[in-house]
């Protein structure tokens, strides 16, 4: 995410186009994810270690290449485009349908991902490879190819998240600007029990809490800001605890072989 | 001349340390049920995995319908009409039956037309009376039903050659009946079946021909009509006993273990021990023979306190240890060499030293109740390594890096060093090379000479004959007979293993 944030920001500034910047941010995220893919799929390393290492690497490399960009702004505004009709719905209209292009893109993406995951052969392959790679392999599904492809895809999306942060949301570059939001995304996936439709609901809840703290601070509350800043992370913890309990008792959620490497001739 | 749909020629497959298949020849005729019979580890699954494209053979050729076939993966096999139903089902639990069927379907477009697929699944299910609903999730189905989902999967893709790897091992007797009807129906519809089993009753019931594998080699192929359970049992376990280890005359001491009418359930809650009664005396090796899956593992677990009995009693020297904890039973002098070295016998990622002190880390001199004295621990480990000639790369390296033989020596050394009264050893030499095998057998004999009661549970009949003083045969959770080694004939033991008490039925 942080890699997408920096390289998206740089590309956006150079090309003076938020869209090209966004695209480059995605590709940078995708490229970084290939390191993770190589370690955990080909070398069958431990995903948690690889993931943690990649996070540290991401912070380090962006610190290095971001030196000259610190506190620079991305000056081209990405304006909200109200959706005719829908944006006039009281209360939720302005929230959901008076947004910029990228937010609409995320709506489409959620529906598209849900469709792919649950209605197409590709989606069945993706889920099978994560649940029981041996079974998928025996059915002629290319386990490693599938895992590489979707890891790359995940990298694209993480990069997109980062680029949005520096090109639209902030929009400036600061060292470590993502501030652990990537981890919240991890919690979100657990919260959503690996279903994109739930994920967007969760995203609104997390996002809501995140912005609530700004609103409260702006309103001049007496609660110390450090406590307020803590909210999204506290929520993350609570969500993970709750979701873990729910997942335990039901047969849904966590893919059976989450983080498990696969080798065909191993017993 | 029947048409030969599958011919395997000289198939060889090696794994590190074992030749799982050694120049295997095998033919499947159109419209027959051809059984692959053999003990655990004989190489049946490996051979079929090669035919199914999961493994690549190190040598040999495959012919389908008389034509040389190159099978690189299960999809290739499927394209040639071969479908395999694995011992461990290849089903994704959280997906529905339908989604599992769609998985890997080449014909399926990107968007899955669930209605059409469901309709076809129902047609297949009805034709063979399988009773499977396409929208159920796999985890909601019984094991028998899951197997039928596997059958649907292969039939859906148009398989005409079905490989069934020990399909009955997981089924209840009623489910076995139904599945045999299903197999016959499939033959009726023009399919051919390779059926894998080591249950002689079933084999004699369902097969047209039977090929027996042992230690990765074909012992022979026979027609069902021209053979008997006795002959099959002999082919399976081997006729000739290679040699008997030299040993001192038996000096039987007092009774150590007594099992009295012991009953217990397996993991699925089905009866696995149905009234087992026997004694083991100090100074003898009691060899328990039997085809795998007849209750051996469960018996070893109840004796060592790893599983509860539902009724019956177990005594160690007159002390009732029925359903006592493993710790208490060990305290009474029972030690255990489990069948699964890396899962039960050792902690794979701990070092040799940590594994060596597992039985005594909590008492002096290695422990003073609070801390481990690592100097003592190292000395103790060093002594074991020397005494039993265990080859260890480094004492600190994870024990999983040791070879199978050295792991086994380590376990045996650790258990023997506790000076047990009863030593329960299960498959002590499975998968080991000749040298390690001999060394372990000699150690067991040494223990016997020292007055320990040794219960040897093994599927290797050669091994049982080589070192036992008495042989018991377990069949379907009961001891069918116990004979002294002097009176033991391999043929009779083979018959008992097949569940035949009476000689004349051979
Ligand atoms: N993937 C593997 N890696 C290493 N050894 C294996 C593997 N698969 C099987 N073996 C070994 O090959 C031999 C034959 O095994 P298998 O074909 O499973 O026998 P069966 O199906 O007759 O019980 C055994 O000694 C087993 O330990
Ligand atoms: Mg097998």
mmCIF file of N, CA and C in Angstrom, chain B residues 386-469:
data_model
loop_
_atom_site.group_PDB
_atom_site.id
_atom_site.type_symbol
_atom_site.label_atom_id
_atom_site.label_comp_id
_atom_site.label_asym_id
_atom_site.label_seq_id
_atom_site.Cartn_x
_atom_site.Cartn_y
_atom_site.Cartn_z
ATOM 1 N N UNK B 386 25.754 -42.457 21.291
ATOM 2 C CA UNK B 386 26.877 -43.402 21.230
ATOM 3 C C UNK B 386 26.401 -44.830 21.327
ATOM 4 N N UNK B 387 25.587 -45.062 22.347
ATOM 5 C CA UNK B 387 25.189 -46.433 22.636
ATOM 6 C C UNK B 387 24.398 -47.050 21.487
ATOM 7 N N UNK B 388 23.534 -46.268 20.873
ATOM 8 C CA UNK B 388 22.673 -46.829 19.837
ATOM 9 C C UNK B 388 23.131 -46.443 18.437
ATOM 10 N N UNK B 389 24.306 -45.841 18.339
ATOM 11 C CA UNK B 389 24.881 -45.521 17.044
ATOM 12 C C UNK B 389 23.903 -44.705 16.185
ATOM 13 N N UNK B 390 23.393 -43.632 16.765
ATOM 14 C CA UNK B 390 22.454 -42.772 16.042
ATOM 15 C C UNK B 390 23.247 -41.707 15.294
ATOM 16 N N UNK B 391 22.998 -41.628 13.981
ATOM 17 C CA UNK B 391 23.726 -40.637 13.185
ATOM 18 C C UNK B 391 22.957 -39.323 13.217
ATOM 19 N N UNK B 392 23.593 -38.324 13.829
ATOM 20 C CA UNK B 392 22.944 -37.030 14.002
ATOM 21 C C UNK B 392 23.821 -35.961 13.371
ATOM 22 N N UNK B 393 23.253 -35.141 12.501
ATOM 23 C CA UNK B 393 24.080 -34.083 11.889
ATOM 24 C C UNK B 393 24.665 -33.164 12.965
ATOM 25 N N UNK B 394 23.791 -32.558 13.766
ATOM 26 C CA UNK B 394 24.215 -31.764 14.915
ATOM 27 C C UNK B 394 23.175 -31.982 15.985
ATOM 28 N N UNK B 395 23.595 -31.987 17.229
ATOM 29 C CA UNK B 395 22.634 -32.228 18.311
ATOM 30 C C UNK B 395 21.551 -31.151 18.335
ATOM 31 N N UNK B 396 21.908 -29.955 17.845
ATOM 32 C CA UNK B 396 20.985 -28.818 17.950
ATOM 33 C C UNK B 396 20.023 -28.751 16.761
ATOM 34 N N UNK B 397 20.325 -29.515 15.689
ATOM 35 C CA UNK B 397 19.491 -29.429 14.486
ATOM 36 C C UNK B 397 18.131 -30.074 14.742
ATOM 37 N N UNK B 398 17.078 -29.567 14.069
ATOM 38 C CA UNK B 398 15.758 -30.169 14.253
ATOM 39 C C UNK B 398 15.799 -31.659 13.941
ATOM 40 N N UNK B 399 15.088 -32.421 14.742
ATOM 41 C CA UNK B 399 15.178 -33.872 14.638
ATOM 42 C C UNK B 399 14.593 -34.365 13.319
ATOM 43 N N UNK B 400 13.757 -33.534 12.683
ATOM 44 C CA UNK B 400 13.135 -33.979 11.436
ATOM 45 C C UNK B 400 14.154 -34.152 10.316
ATOM 46 N N UNK B 401 15.358 -33.621 10.518
ATOM 47 C CA UNK B 401 16.386 -33.766 9.485
ATOM 48 C C UNK B 401 17.075 -35.126 9.535
ATOM 49 N N UNK B 402 16.823 -35.874 10.602
ATOM 50 C CA UNK B 402 17.431 -37.204 10.678
ATOM 51 C C UNK B 402 16.776 -38.133 9.648
ATOM 52 N N UNK B 403 17.492 -39.184 9.267
ATOM 53 C CA UNK B 403 16.882 -40.184 8.392
ATOM 54 C C UNK B 403 15.895 -41.006 9.216
ATOM 55 N N UNK B 404 14.998 -41.676 8.521
ATOM 56 C CA UNK B 404 13.974 -42.470 9.195
ATOM 57 C C UNK B 404 14.561 -43.453 10.191
ATOM 58 N N UNK B 405 15.627 -44.126 9.768
ATOM 59 C CA UNK B 405 16.241 -45.138 10.630
ATOM 60 C C UNK B 405 16.783 -44.528 11.909
ATOM 61 N N UNK B 406 17.414 -43.378 11.785
ATOM 62 C CA UNK B 406 17.988 -42.743 12.966
ATOM 63 C C UNK B 406 16.921 -42.157 13.882
ATOM 64 N N UNK B 407 15.854 -41.668 13.280
ATOM 65 C CA UNK B 407 14.732 -41.220 14.115
ATOM 66 C C UNK B 407 14.221 -42.385 14.947
ATOM 67 N N UNK B 408 14.039 -43.519 14.261
ATOM 68 C CA UNK B 408 13.468 -44.667 14.950
ATOM 69 C C UNK B 408 14.400 -45.160 16.054
ATOM 70 N N UNK B 409 15.704 -45.128 15.757
ATOM 71 C CA UNK B 409 16.665 -45.545 16.777
ATOM 72 C C UNK B 409 16.574 -44.615 17.986
ATOM 73 N N UNK B 410 16.430 -43.346 17.702
ATOM 74 C CA UNK B 410 16.339 -42.369 18.793
ATOM 75 C C UNK B 410 15.105 -42.630 19.671
ATOM 76 N N UNK B 411 13.987 -42.869 19.019
ATOM 77 C CA UNK B 411 12.760 -43.121 19.793
ATOM 78 C C UNK B 411 12.928 -44.379 20.633
ATOM 79 N N UNK B 412 13.405 -45.428 19.973
ATOM 80 C CA UNK B 412 13.572 -46.693 20.677
ATOM 81 C C UNK B 412 14.542 -46.527 21.846
ATOM 82 N N UNK B 413 15.651 -45.832 21.596
ATOM 83 C CA UNK B 413 16.651 -45.613 22.642
ATOM 84 C C UNK B 413 16.027 -44.873 23.821
ATOM 85 N N UNK B 414 15.265 -43.837 23.504
ATOM 86 C CA UNK B 414 14.641 -43.044 24.563
ATOM 87 C C UNK B 414 13.678 -43.886 25.389
ATOM 88 N N UNK B 415 12.893 -44.715 24.723
ATOM 89 C CA UNK B 415 11.891 -45.510 25.431
ATOM 90 C C UNK B 415 12.537 -46.633 26.238
ATOM 91 N N UNK B 416 13.516 -47.310 25.618
ATOM 92 C CA UNK B 416 14.175 -48.416 26.314
ATOM 93 C C UNK B 416 14.884 -47.911 27.565
ATOM 94 N N UNK B 417 15.439 -46.716 27.486
ATOM 95 C CA UNK B 417 16.214 -46.187 28.606
ATOM 96 C C UNK B 417 15.369 -45.933 29.842
ATOM 97 N N UNK B 418 14.071 -45.982 29.683
ATOM 98 C CA UNK B 418 13.198 -45.820 30.858
ATOM 99 C C UNK B 418 13.015 -47.126 31.613
ATOM 100 N N UNK B 419 13.739 -48.170 31.187
ATOM 101 C CA UNK B 419 13.597 -49.492 31.795
ATOM 102 C C UNK B 419 12.149 -49.950 31.917
ATOM 103 N N UNK B 420 11.480 -50.077 30.785
ATOM 104 C CA UNK B 420 10.062 -50.427 30.853
ATOM 105 C C UNK B 420 9.845 -51.868 31.300
ATOM 106 N N UNK B 421 8.610 -52.110 31.785
ATOM 107 C CA UNK B 421 8.188 -53.494 32.001
ATOM 108 C C UNK B 421 7.515 -53.980 30.733
ATOM 109 N N UNK B 422 6.759 -53.059 30.124
ATOM 110 C CA UNK B 422 6.069 -53.391 28.876
ATOM 111 C C UNK B 422 6.510 -52.399 27.800
ATOM 112 N N UNK B 423 6.904 -52.934 26.657
ATOM 113 C CA UNK B 423 7.289 -52.075 25.543
ATOM 114 C C UNK B 423 6.319 -52.348 24.395
ATOM 115 N N UNK B 424 5.556 -51.327 24.021
ATOM 116 C CA UNK B 424 4.624 -51.476 22.909
ATOM 117 C C UNK B 424 5.269 -50.852 21.676
ATOM 118 N N UNK B 425 5.529 -51.662 20.659
ATOM 119 C CA UNK B 425 6.160 -51.125 19.441
ATOM 120 C C UNK B 425 5.265 -51.383 18.241
ATOM 121 N N UNK B 426 5.015 -50.328 17.479
ATOM 122 C CA UNK B 426 4.128 -50.455 16.331
ATOM 123 C C UNK B 426 4.902 -50.137 15.052
ATOM 124 N N UNK B 427 4.854 -51.025 14.110
ATOM 125 C CA UNK B 427 5.570 -50.871 12.831
ATOM 126 C C UNK B 427 6.974 -50.323 13.038
ATOM 127 N N UNK B 428 7.790 -50.972 13.826
ATOM 128 C CA UNK B 428 9.060 -50.351 14.181
ATOM 129 C C UNK B 428 10.019 -50.182 13.002
ATOM 130 N N UNK B 429 9.848 -50.965 11.956
ATOM 131 C CA UNK B 429 10.844 -50.892 10.872
ATOM 132 C C UNK B 429 10.246 -50.449 9.545
ATOM 133 N N UNK B 430 9.021 -49.956 9.581
ATOM 134 C CA UNK B 430 8.370 -49.580 8.320
ATOM 135 C C UNK B 430 9.172 -48.477 7.630
ATOM 136 N N UNK B 431 9.481 -48.707 6.381
ATOM 137 C CA UNK B 431 10.187 -47.702 5.591
ATOM 138 C C UNK B 431 11.665 -47.562 5.897
ATOM 139 N N UNK B 432 12.233 -48.474 6.688
ATOM 140 C CA UNK B 432 13.654 -48.338 7.028
ATOM 141 C C UNK B 432 14.515 -49.213 6.126
ATOM 142 N N UNK B 433 15.796 -48.855 6.025
ATOM 143 C CA UNK B 433 16.688 -49.681 5.210
ATOM 144 C C UNK B 433 17.093 -50.938 5.990
ATOM 145 N N UNK B 434 17.768 -51.822 5.290
ATOM 146 C CA UNK B 434 18.061 -53.136 5.864
ATOM 147 C C UNK B 434 18.864 -53.028 7.160
ATOM 148 N N UNK B 435 19.874 -52.168 7.154
ATOM 149 C CA UNK B 435 20.744 -52.060 8.323
ATOM 150 C C UNK B 435 19.993 -51.616 9.563
ATOM 151 N N UNK B 436 19.238 -50.528 9.425
ATOM 152 C CA UNK B 436 18.492 -50.007 10.560
ATOM 153 C C UNK B 436 17.455 -51.020 11.032
ATOM 154 N N UNK B 437 16.836 -51.690 10.074
ATOM 155 C CA UNK B 437 15.831 -52.692 10.404
ATOM 156 C C UNK B 437 16.421 -53.771 11.299
ATOM 157 N N UNK B 438 17.577 -54.276 10.886
ATOM 158 C CA UNK B 438 18.172 -55.362 11.653
ATOM 159 C C UNK B 438 18.557 -54.884 13.048
ATOM 160 N N UNK B 439 19.126 -53.697 13.110
ATOM 161 C CA UNK B 439 19.542 -53.181 14.402
ATOM 162 C C UNK B 439 18.360 -53.040 15.361
ATOM 163 N N UNK B 440 17.253 -52.546 14.838
ATOM 164 C CA UNK B 440 16.085 -52.353 15.698
ATOM 165 C C UNK B 440 15.531 -53.682 16.175
ATOM 166 N N UNK B 441 15.497 -54.657 15.275
ATOM 167 C CA UNK B 441 15.005 -55.973 15.692
ATOM 168 C C UNK B 441 15.911 -56.578 16.768
ATOM 169 N N UNK B 442 17.210 -56.389 16.608
ATOM 170 C CA UNK B 442 18.139 -56.943 17.609
ATOM 171 C C UNK B 442 17.926 -56.274 18.955
ATOM 172 N N UNK B 443 17.689 -54.974 18.940
ATOM 173 C CA UNK B 443 17.437 -54.268 20.199
ATOM 174 C C UNK B 443 16.180 -54.803 20.874
ATOM 175 N N UNK B 444 15.173 -55.089 20.084
ATOM 176 C CA UNK B 444 13.938 -55.620 20.658
ATOM 177 C C UNK B 444 14.197 -56.975 21.309
ATOM 178 N N UNK B 445 15.006 -57.798 20.634
ATOM 179 C CA UNK B 445 15.349 -59.095 21.209
ATOM 180 C C UNK B 445 16.127 -58.926 22.519
ATOM 181 N N UNK B 446 17.004 -57.937 22.536
ATOM 182 C CA UNK B 446 17.789 -57.684 23.745
ATOM 183 C C UNK B 446 16.868 -57.348 24.914
ATOM 184 N N UNK B 447 15.878 -56.522 24.639
ATOM 185 C CA UNK B 447 14.914 -56.157 25.678
ATOM 186 C C UNK B 447 14.184 -57.392 26.193
ATOM 187 N N UNK B 448 13.803 -58.226 25.254
ATOM 188 C CA UNK B 448 13.131 -59.483 25.618
ATOM 189 C C UNK B 448 14.033 -60.289 26.547
ATOM 190 N N UNK B 449 15.308 -60.417 26.178
ATOM 191 C CA UNK B 449 16.230 -61.197 27.001
ATOM 192 C C UNK B 449 16.399 -60.572 28.387
ATOM 193 N N UNK B 450 16.202 -59.245 28.462
ATOM 194 C CA UNK B 450 16.299 -58.580 29.754
ATOM 195 C C UNK B 450 15.028 -58.723 30.580
ATOM 196 N N UNK B 451 14.047 -59.432 30.044
ATOM 197 C CA UNK B 451 12.845 -59.681 30.830
ATOM 198 C C UNK B 451 11.707 -58.715 30.567
ATOM 199 N N UNK B 452 11.869 -57.843 29.589
ATOM 200 C CA UNK B 452 10.780 -56.917 29.264
ATOM 201 C C UNK B 452 9.713 -57.665 28.471
ATOM 202 N N UNK B 453 8.447 -57.284 28.715
ATOM 203 C CA UNK B 453 7.370 -57.821 27.889
ATOM 204 C C UNK B 453 7.254 -56.928 26.660
ATOM 205 N N UNK B 454 7.419 -57.516 25.473
ATOM 206 C CA UNK B 454 7.379 -56.703 24.243
ATOM 207 C C UNK B 454 6.130 -57.057 23.452
ATOM 208 N N UNK B 455 5.299 -56.039 23.197
ATOM 209 C CA UNK B 455 4.163 -56.225 22.306
ATOM 210 C C UNK B 455 4.531 -55.608 20.967
ATOM 211 N N UNK B 456 4.717 -56.458 19.968
ATOM 212 C CA UNK B 456 5.130 -55.993 18.646
ATOM 213 C C UNK B 456 3.923 -56.022 17.718
ATOM 214 N N UNK B 457 3.488 -54.854 17.295
ATOM 215 C CA UNK B 457 2.369 -54.781 16.355
ATOM 216 C C UNK B 457 2.954 -54.430 15.000
ATOM 217 N N UNK B 458 2.763 -55.310 14.028
ATOM 218 C CA UNK B 458 3.393 -55.063 12.740
ATOM 219 C C UNK B 458 2.554 -55.670 11.633
ATOM 220 N N UNK B 459 2.605 -55.037 10.473
ATOM 221 C CA UNK B 459 1.928 -55.610 9.315
ATOM 222 C C UNK B 459 2.918 -56.413 8.488
ATOM 223 N N UNK B 460 4.167 -56.386 8.911
ATOM 224 C CA UNK B 460 5.197 -57.105 8.178
ATOM 225 C C UNK B 460 5.319 -58.500 8.779
ATOM 226 N N UNK B 461 4.728 -59.470 8.097
ATOM 227 C CA UNK B 461 4.654 -60.811 8.653
ATOM 228 C C UNK B 461 6.039 -61.436 8.795
ATOM 229 N N UNK B 462 6.929 -61.083 7.875
ATOM 230 C CA UNK B 462 8.304 -61.563 7.988
ATOM 231 C C UNK B 462 8.879 -61.159 9.332
ATOM 232 N N UNK B 463 8.643 -59.910 9.684
ATOM 233 C CA UNK B 463 9.178 -59.385 10.932
ATOM 234 C C UNK B 463 8.582 -60.116 12.136
ATOM 235 N N UNK B 464 7.292 -60.327 12.091
ATOM 236 C CA UNK B 464 6.616 -61.011 13.194
ATOM 237 C C UNK B 464 7.214 -62.409 13.378
ATOM 238 N N UNK B 465 7.383 -63.126 12.259
ATOM 239 C CA UNK B 465 7.934 -64.479 12.361
ATOM 240 C C UNK B 465 9.389 -64.462 12.824
ATOM 241 N N UNK B 466 10.080 -63.436 12.421
ATOM 242 C CA UNK B 466 11.508 -63.386 12.701
ATOM 243 C C UNK B 466 11.815 -63.250 14.182
ATOM 244 N N UNK B 467 11.037 -62.476 14.918
ATOM 245 C CA UNK B 467 11.444 -62.210 16.295
ATOM 246 C C UNK B 467 10.412 -62.563 17.367
ATOM 247 N N UNK B 468 9.195 -62.937 16.981
ATOM 248 C CA UNK B 468 8.189 -63.177 18.026
ATOM 249 C C UNK B 468 8.364 -64.535 18.686
ATOM 250 N N UNK B 469 7.862 -64.630 19.934
ATOM 251 C CA UNK B 469 7.776 -65.924 20.613
ATOM 252 C C UNK B 469 6.377 -66.494 20.475
#
